[in-house]
PDB file of C-alpha atoms in Angstrom:
ATOM      1  CA  MET A 495     -12.870 -41.802  -8.449  1.00  0.00           C
ATOM      2  CA  ARG A 496      -9.775 -41.220  -6.343  1.00  0.00           C
ATOM      3  CA  ARG A 497      -9.964 -37.451  -6.976  1.00  0.00           C
ATOM      4  CA  ILE A 498     -13.454 -37.306  -5.427  1.00  0.00           C
ATOM      5  CA  PHE A 499     -12.098 -38.823  -2.232  1.00  0.00           C
ATOM      6  CA  LYS A 500      -9.461 -36.085  -2.171  1.00  0.00           C
ATOM      7  CA  VAL A 501     -11.813 -33.187  -2.900  1.00  0.00           C
ATOM      8  CA  PHE A 502     -14.763 -34.250  -0.727  1.00  0.00           C
ATOM      9  CA  PRO A 503     -13.018 -33.542   2.614  1.00  0.00           C
ATOM     10  CA  PHE A 504     -12.042 -30.113   1.276  1.00  0.00           C
ATOM     11  CA  ILE A 505     -15.673 -29.421   0.323  1.00  0.00           C
ATOM     12  CA  LEU A 506     -16.681 -30.566   3.800  1.00  0.00           C
ATOM     13  CA  GLY A 507     -14.182 -28.058   5.221  1.00  0.00           C
ATOM     14  CA  VAL A 508     -15.676 -25.283   3.083  1.00  0.00           C
ATOM     15  CA  TRP A 509     -19.127 -26.204   4.394  1.00  0.00           C
ATOM     16  CA  LEU A 510     -17.768 -26.107   7.949  1.00  0.00           C
ATOM     17  CA  LEU A 511     -16.305 -22.656   7.294  1.00  0.00           C
ATOM     18  CA  GLY A 512     -19.617 -21.401   5.912  1.00  0.00           C
ATOM     19  CA  ALA A 513     -21.602 -22.816   8.821  1.00  0.00           C
ATOM     20  CA  THR A 514     -19.219 -21.330  11.389  1.00  0.00           C
ATOM     21  CA  LEU A 515     -19.095 -17.939   9.702  1.00  0.00           C
ATOM     22  CA  LEU A 516     -22.833 -17.648   9.095  1.00  0.00           C
ATOM     23  CA  ARG A 517     -23.584 -18.636  12.669  1.00  0.00           C
ATOM     24  CA  SER A 518     -21.449 -15.789  14.009  1.00  0.00           C
ATOM     25  CA  LEU A 519     -22.049 -13.168  11.310  1.00  0.00           C
ATOM     26  CA  GLN A 520     -23.860 -10.033  12.387  1.00  0.00           C
ATOM     27  CA  MET A 521     -24.547  -6.746  10.663  1.00  0.00           C
ATOM     28  CA  PRO A 522     -22.074  -3.891  11.246  1.00  0.00           C
ATOM     29  CA  ASN A 523     -22.910  -1.658  14.185  1.00  0.00           C
ATOM     30  CA  GLU A 524     -22.750   2.132  14.079  1.00  0.00           C
ATOM     31  CA  PHE A 525     -19.184   2.211  15.408  1.00  0.00           C
ATOM     32  CA  ALA A 526     -18.014  -0.134  12.638  1.00  0.00           C
ATOM     33  CA  LYS A 527     -19.785   1.924   9.987  1.00  0.00           C
ATOM     34  CA  ALA A 528     -18.124   5.086  11.281  1.00  0.00           C
ATOM     35  CA  HIS A 529     -14.696   3.592  10.533  1.00  0.00           C
ATOM     36  CA  TRP A 530     -15.533   3.683   6.835  1.00  0.00           C
ATOM     37  CA  VAL A 531     -16.515   7.356   6.669  1.00  0.00           C
ATOM     38  CA  ILE A 532     -13.853   9.015   8.841  1.00  0.00           C
ATOM     39  CA  ASP A 533     -11.600  11.009   6.519  1.00  0.00           C
ATOM     40  CA  TYR A 534      -8.842  13.621   6.518  1.00  0.00           C
ATOM     41  CA  ARG A 535     -11.050  16.688   5.997  1.00  0.00           C
ATOM     42  CA  PHE A 536     -10.250  18.069   9.452  1.00  0.00           C
ATOM     43  CA  GLY A 537      -6.600  17.030   9.546  1.00  0.00           C
ATOM     44  CA  PHE A 538      -4.661  13.816   9.848  1.00  0.00           C
ATOM     45  CA  ILE A 539      -6.501  11.228  11.918  1.00  0.00           C
ATOM     46  CA  LYS A 540      -5.849   7.545  12.410  1.00  0.00           C
ATOM     47  CA  ARG A 541      -8.101   5.202  10.400  1.00  0.00           C
ATOM     48  CA  GLY A 542      -8.963   8.004   7.984  1.00  0.00           C
ATOM     49  CA  PHE A 543      -7.437   6.507   4.848  1.00  0.00           C
ATOM     50  CA  ILE A 544     -10.429   4.383   3.791  1.00  0.00           C
ATOM     51  CA  GLY A 545     -12.849   7.252   4.405  1.00  0.00           C
ATOM     52  CA  SER A 546     -10.698   9.568   2.299  1.00  0.00           C
ATOM     53  CA  VAL A 547     -10.643   7.077  -0.564  1.00  0.00           C
ATOM     54  CA  LEU A 548     -14.429   6.708  -0.323  1.00  0.00           C
ATOM     55  CA  THR A 549     -14.801  10.512  -0.299  1.00  0.00           C
ATOM     56  CA  ILE A 550     -12.735  10.826  -3.482  1.00  0.00           C
ATOM     57  CA  LEU A 551     -14.694   8.036  -5.166  1.00  0.00           C
ATOM     58  CA  SER A 552     -18.000   9.621  -4.165  1.00  0.00           C
ATOM     59  CA  ARG A 553     -16.921  12.998  -5.571  1.00  0.00           C
ATOM     60  CA  PHE A 554     -16.316  11.349  -8.933  1.00  0.00           C
ATOM     61  CA  GLY A 555     -19.716   9.646  -8.709  1.00  0.00           C
ATOM     62  CA  ILE A 556     -18.306   6.127  -8.617  1.00  0.00           C
ATOM     63  CA  ILE A 557     -19.952   5.232  -5.298  1.00  0.00           C
ATOM     64  CA  SER A 558     -22.069   6.996  -2.731  1.00  0.00           C
ATOM     65  CA  ARG A 559     -21.056   7.270   0.897  1.00  0.00           C
ATOM     66  CA  ASN A 560     -23.964   5.718   2.757  1.00  0.00           C
ATOM     67  CA  GLU A 561     -24.803   2.823   5.022  1.00  0.00           C
ATOM     68  CA  TYR A 562     -25.459   0.343   2.218  1.00  0.00           C
ATOM     69  CA  THR A 563     -22.102   1.048   0.598  1.00  0.00           C
ATOM     70  CA  VAL A 564     -20.371   0.283   3.886  1.00  0.00           C
ATOM     71  CA  ILE A 565     -22.300  -2.974   4.266  1.00  0.00           C
ATOM     72  CA  TRP A 566     -21.487  -4.041   0.696  1.00  0.00           C
ATOM     73  CA  LEU A 567     -17.813  -3.148   1.035  1.00  0.00           C
ATOM     74  CA  SER A 568     -17.654  -5.069   4.320  1.00  0.00           C
ATOM     75  CA  PHE A 569     -19.314  -8.050   2.680  1.00  0.00           C
ATOM     76  CA  ILE A 570     -16.907  -7.936  -0.279  1.00  0.00           C
ATOM     77  CA  GLY A 571     -13.961  -7.704   2.134  1.00  0.00           C
ATOM     78  CA  VAL A 572     -15.061 -10.819   4.026  1.00  0.00           C
ATOM     79  CA  ILE A 573     -15.682 -12.720   0.782  1.00  0.00           C
ATOM     80  CA  ILE A 574     -12.207 -11.814  -0.521  1.00  0.00           C
ATOM     81  CA  LEU A 575     -10.635 -12.733   2.832  1.00  0.00           C
ATOM     82  CA  TYR A 576     -12.111 -16.213   2.854  1.00  0.00           C
ATOM     83  CA  ALA A 577     -11.490 -16.732  -0.863  1.00  0.00           C
ATOM     84  CA  VAL A 578      -7.804 -16.035  -0.199  1.00  0.00           C
ATOM     85  CA  PHE A 579      -7.964 -18.263   2.880  1.00  0.00           C
ATOM     86  CA  LEU A 580      -9.463 -21.147   0.879  1.00  0.00           C
ATOM     87  CA  PHE A 581      -6.997 -20.649  -1.971  1.00  0.00           C
ATOM     88  CA  MET A 582      -4.073 -20.874   0.449  1.00  0.00           C
ATOM     89  CA  THR A 583      -5.593 -23.979   2.037  1.00  0.00           C
ATOM     90  CA  TRP A 584      -6.013 -25.576  -1.394  1.00  0.00           C
ATOM     91  CA  ARG A 585      -2.369 -24.861  -2.206  1.00  0.00           C
ATOM     92  CA  VAL A 586      -1.236 -26.439   1.073  1.00  0.00           C
ATOM     93  CA  PHE A 587      -3.248 -29.569   0.322  1.00  0.00           C
ATOM     94  CA  LYS A 588      -1.744 -29.867  -3.132  1.00  0.00           C
ATOM     95  CA  GLN A 589       1.784 -29.363  -1.792  1.00  0.00           C
ATOM     96  CA  THR A 590       1.313 -31.961   0.954  1.00  0.00           C
ATOM     97  CA  ASN A 591      -0.136 -34.422  -1.578  1.00  0.00           C
ATOM     98  CA  TRP A 592      -3.541 -34.434   0.129  1.00  0.00           C
ATOM     99  CA  ASN A 593      -2.238 -35.814   3.406  1.00  0.00           C
ATOM    100  CA  GLU A 594      -4.960 -37.042   5.787  1.00  0.00           C
ATOM    101  CA  TYR A 595      -3.557 -35.019   8.677  1.00  0.00           C
ATOM    102  CA  SER A 596      -3.922 -31.809   6.717  1.00  0.00           C
ATOM    103  CA  TYR A 597      -7.697 -32.349   6.713  1.00  0.00           C
ATOM    104  CA  PHE A 598      -7.775 -32.256  10.485  1.00  0.00           C
ATOM    105  CA  ILE A 599      -5.849 -28.998  10.418  1.00  0.00           C
ATOM    106  CA  LEU A 600      -8.359 -27.684   7.863  1.00  0.00           C
ATOM    107  CA  TYR A 601     -11.304 -28.588  10.088  1.00  0.00           C
ATOM    108  CA  ILE A 602      -9.677 -26.949  13.099  1.00  0.00           C
ATOM    109  CA  LEU A 603      -8.970 -23.763  11.118  1.00  0.00           C
ATOM    110  CA  MET A 604     -12.423 -23.603   9.552  1.00  0.00           C
ATOM    111  CA  SER A 605     -14.167 -23.822  12.918  1.00  0.00           C
ATOM    112  CA  SER A 606     -11.608 -21.774  14.857  1.00  0.00           C
ATOM    113  CA  PRO A 607     -12.227 -18.717  17.019  1.00  0.00           C
ATOM    114  CA  PHE A 608     -10.641 -16.694  14.202  1.00  0.00           C
ATOM    115  CA  VAL A 609     -13.635 -17.423  11.967  1.00  0.00           C
ATOM    116  CA  VAL A 610     -16.113 -16.717  14.768  1.00  0.00           C
ATOM    117  CA  THR A 611     -14.381 -13.457  15.679  1.00  0.00           C
ATOM    118  CA  SER A 612     -14.220 -12.304  12.069  1.00  0.00           C
ATOM    119  CA  GLY A 613     -17.959 -12.871  11.876  1.00  0.00           C
ATOM    120  CA  HIS A 614     -18.481 -10.746  14.971  1.00  0.00           C
ATOM    121  CA  PHE A 615     -16.174  -8.030  13.603  1.00  0.00           C
ATOM    122  CA  PHE A 616     -17.992  -7.889  10.278  1.00  0.00           C
ATOM    123  CA  GLY A 617     -17.937  -4.283   9.156  1.00  0.00           C
ATOM    124  CA  TYR A 618     -14.701  -3.349  10.857  1.00  0.00           C
ATOM    125  CA  LEU A 619     -11.483  -2.938   8.894  1.00  0.00           C
ATOM    126  CA  ASP A 620      -9.909  -6.164  10.194  1.00  0.00           C
ATOM    127  CA  SER A 621     -10.658  -8.173   7.057  1.00  0.00           C
ATOM    128  CA  ILE A 622      -8.808  -5.604   4.939  1.00  0.00           C
ATOM    129  CA  ILE A 623      -5.830  -5.675   7.310  1.00  0.00           C
ATOM    130  CA  ILE A 624      -5.638  -9.473   7.177  1.00  0.00           C
ATOM    131  CA  ILE A 625      -5.868  -9.477   3.366  1.00  0.00           C
ATOM    132  CA  ILE A 626      -3.036  -6.927   3.211  1.00  0.00           C
ATOM    133  CA  SER A 627      -0.994  -9.039   5.651  1.00  0.00           C
ATOM    134  CA  PHE A 628      -1.412 -12.131   3.451  1.00  0.00           C
ATOM    135  CA  THR A 629      -0.501 -10.049   0.395  1.00  0.00           C
ATOM    136  CA  CYS A 630       2.654  -8.788   2.121  1.00  0.00           C
ATOM    137  CA  VAL A 631       3.707 -12.358   2.872  1.00  0.00           C
ATOM    138  CA  TRP A 632       3.100 -13.279  -0.768  1.00  0.00           C
ATOM    139  CA  LEU A 633       5.205 -10.295  -1.884  1.00  0.00           C
ATOM    140  CA  ILE A 634       8.010 -11.335   0.462  1.00  0.00           C
ATOM    141  CA  ILE A 635       8.000 -14.876  -0.899  1.00  0.00           C
ATOM    142  CA  TYR A 636       8.353 -13.485  -4.426  1.00  0.00           C
ATOM    143  CA  LYS A 637      11.062 -10.983  -3.367  1.00  0.00           C
ATOM    144  CA  LYS A 638       9.011  -7.803  -3.823  1.00  0.00           C
ATOM    145  CA  ILE A 639      10.222  -6.070  -0.659  1.00  0.00           C
ATOM    146  CA  LEU A 640       9.618  -2.515  -1.888  1.00  0.00           C
ATOM    147  CA  PHE A 641       5.978  -3.232  -2.729  1.00  0.00           C
ATOM    148  CA  CYS A 642       5.574  -4.952   0.624  1.00  0.00           C
ATOM    149  CA  SER A 643       6.928  -1.842   2.346  1.00  0.00           C
ATOM    150  CA  LEU A 644       4.539   0.452   0.488  1.00  0.00           C
ATOM    151  CA  LEU A 645       1.610  -1.828   1.254  1.00  0.00           C
ATOM    152  CA  ALA A 646       2.620  -1.919   4.926  1.00  0.00           C
ATOM    153  CA  ILE A 647       2.549   1.893   5.039  1.00  0.00           C
ATOM    154  CA  ILE A 648      -0.951   1.931   3.550  1.00  0.00           C
ATOM    155  CA  ALA A 649      -2.054  -0.772   5.992  1.00  0.00           C
ATOM    156  CA  VAL A 650      -0.908   1.283   8.985  1.00  0.00           C
ATOM    157  CA  LEU A 651      -2.850   4.255   7.615  1.00  0.00           C
ATOM    158  CA  ILE A 652      -5.944   2.068   7.254  1.00  0.00           C
ATOM    159  CA  HIS A 653      -5.789   0.699  10.793  1.00  0.00           C
ATOM    160  CA  GLU A 654      -3.066   0.676  13.395  1.00  0.00           C
ATOM    161  CA  SER A 655      -3.859  -2.934  14.325  1.00  0.00           C
ATOM    162  CA  PHE A 656      -1.640  -3.886  11.380  1.00  0.00           C
ATOM    163  CA  LEU A 657       1.286  -3.356  13.750  1.00  0.00           C
ATOM    164  CA  VAL A 658      -0.053  -6.204  15.901  1.00  0.00           C
ATOM    165  CA  ILE A 659      -1.505  -8.452  13.188  1.00  0.00           C
ATOM    166  CA  GLY A 660       0.548  -7.924  10.044  1.00  0.00           C
ATOM    167  CA  LEU A 661       3.964  -6.793  11.158  1.00  0.00           C
ATOM    168  CA  PRO A 662       4.829  -9.946  13.160  1.00  0.00           C
ATOM    169  CA  LEU A 663       3.690 -12.008  10.179  1.00  0.00           C
ATOM    170  CA  ILE A 664       5.952  -9.988   7.880  1.00  0.00           C
ATOM    171  CA  ILE A 665       8.929 -10.351  10.217  1.00  0.00           C
ATOM    172  CA  PHE A 666       8.361 -14.097  10.538  1.00  0.00           C
ATOM    173  CA  SER A 667       8.010 -14.611   6.789  1.00  0.00           C
ATOM    174  CA  MET A 668      11.143 -12.557   6.121  1.00  0.00           C
ATOM    175  CA  TYR A 669      13.019 -14.631   8.668  1.00  0.00           C
ATOM    176  CA  MET A 670      11.791 -17.886   7.125  1.00  0.00           C
ATOM    177  CA  THR A 671      12.750 -16.818   3.584  1.00  0.00           C
ATOM    178  CA  ARG A 672      16.034 -15.104   4.469  1.00  0.00           C
ATOM    179  CA  ASP A 673      18.078 -17.660   2.508  1.00  0.00           C
ATOM    180  CA  ASN A 674      16.282 -16.669  -0.706  1.00  0.00           C
ATOM    181  CA  TYR A 675      17.695 -13.151  -0.673  1.00  0.00           C
ATOM    182  CA  ASP A 676      21.047 -12.310  -2.237  1.00  0.00           C
ATOM    183  CA  TYR A 677      21.347  -8.766  -0.916  1.00  0.00           C
ATOM    184  CA  PRO A 678      22.288  -7.387   2.505  1.00  0.00           C
ATOM    185  CA  ILE A 679      20.212  -8.300   5.522  1.00  0.00           C
ATOM    186  CA  ARG A 680      19.463  -4.629   6.248  1.00  0.00           C
ATOM    187  CA  LYS A 681      17.113  -4.495   3.252  1.00  0.00           C
ATOM    188  CA  MET A 682      14.916  -7.065   4.958  1.00  0.00           C
ATOM    189  CA  PHE A 683      13.937  -4.462   7.522  1.00  0.00           C
ATOM    190  CA  TYR A 684      12.435  -1.967   5.053  1.00  0.00           C
ATOM    191  CA  PRO A 685       8.851  -3.157   5.680  1.00  0.00           C
ATOM    192  CA  VAL A 686       9.467  -3.063   9.421  1.00  0.00           C
ATOM    193  CA  CYS A 687      10.877   0.469   9.329  1.00  0.00           C
ATOM    194  CA  ALA A 688       8.127   1.682   7.011  1.00  0.00           C
TER     195      ALA A 688
END
């Protein structure tokens, strides 16, 4: 019985997230769809990495490059983003022993302008950049600096907004976990220099 009282506020937070996201969700516009099909056929261009990957996959017949593919990939990206978001929230609740104050933080996060904005930017590459940023933080926590650096390079090729969204998060997480590393401090700056 006690477990239900712990889980119910979390389920209420998930419902709040769904209501906030669905209220602001809109189909990708033409500009957002174009981000998915720009590739490197005519030379190096920013934001061309995803389009090049889609071109290679379409040549092998795995997917087709059309409007519906872009919509489905955008939808999958948003689903993965919020699955990761909910998983991290669940872990925080378990680590704080289901503190009542953490529920208020959950409700603020689930109805925040971040959720509304991500609904408006559905179809853009922002959800992928945020997922990569969270993954980089996870890699830093588990001391996988080289993989974090390689992922940061790919993220910059996907969208340059990673420098504004992901890089400060990487620097902050490296600063917060600096006592966990037993090698020189200069190696902490590999993801930044990448």
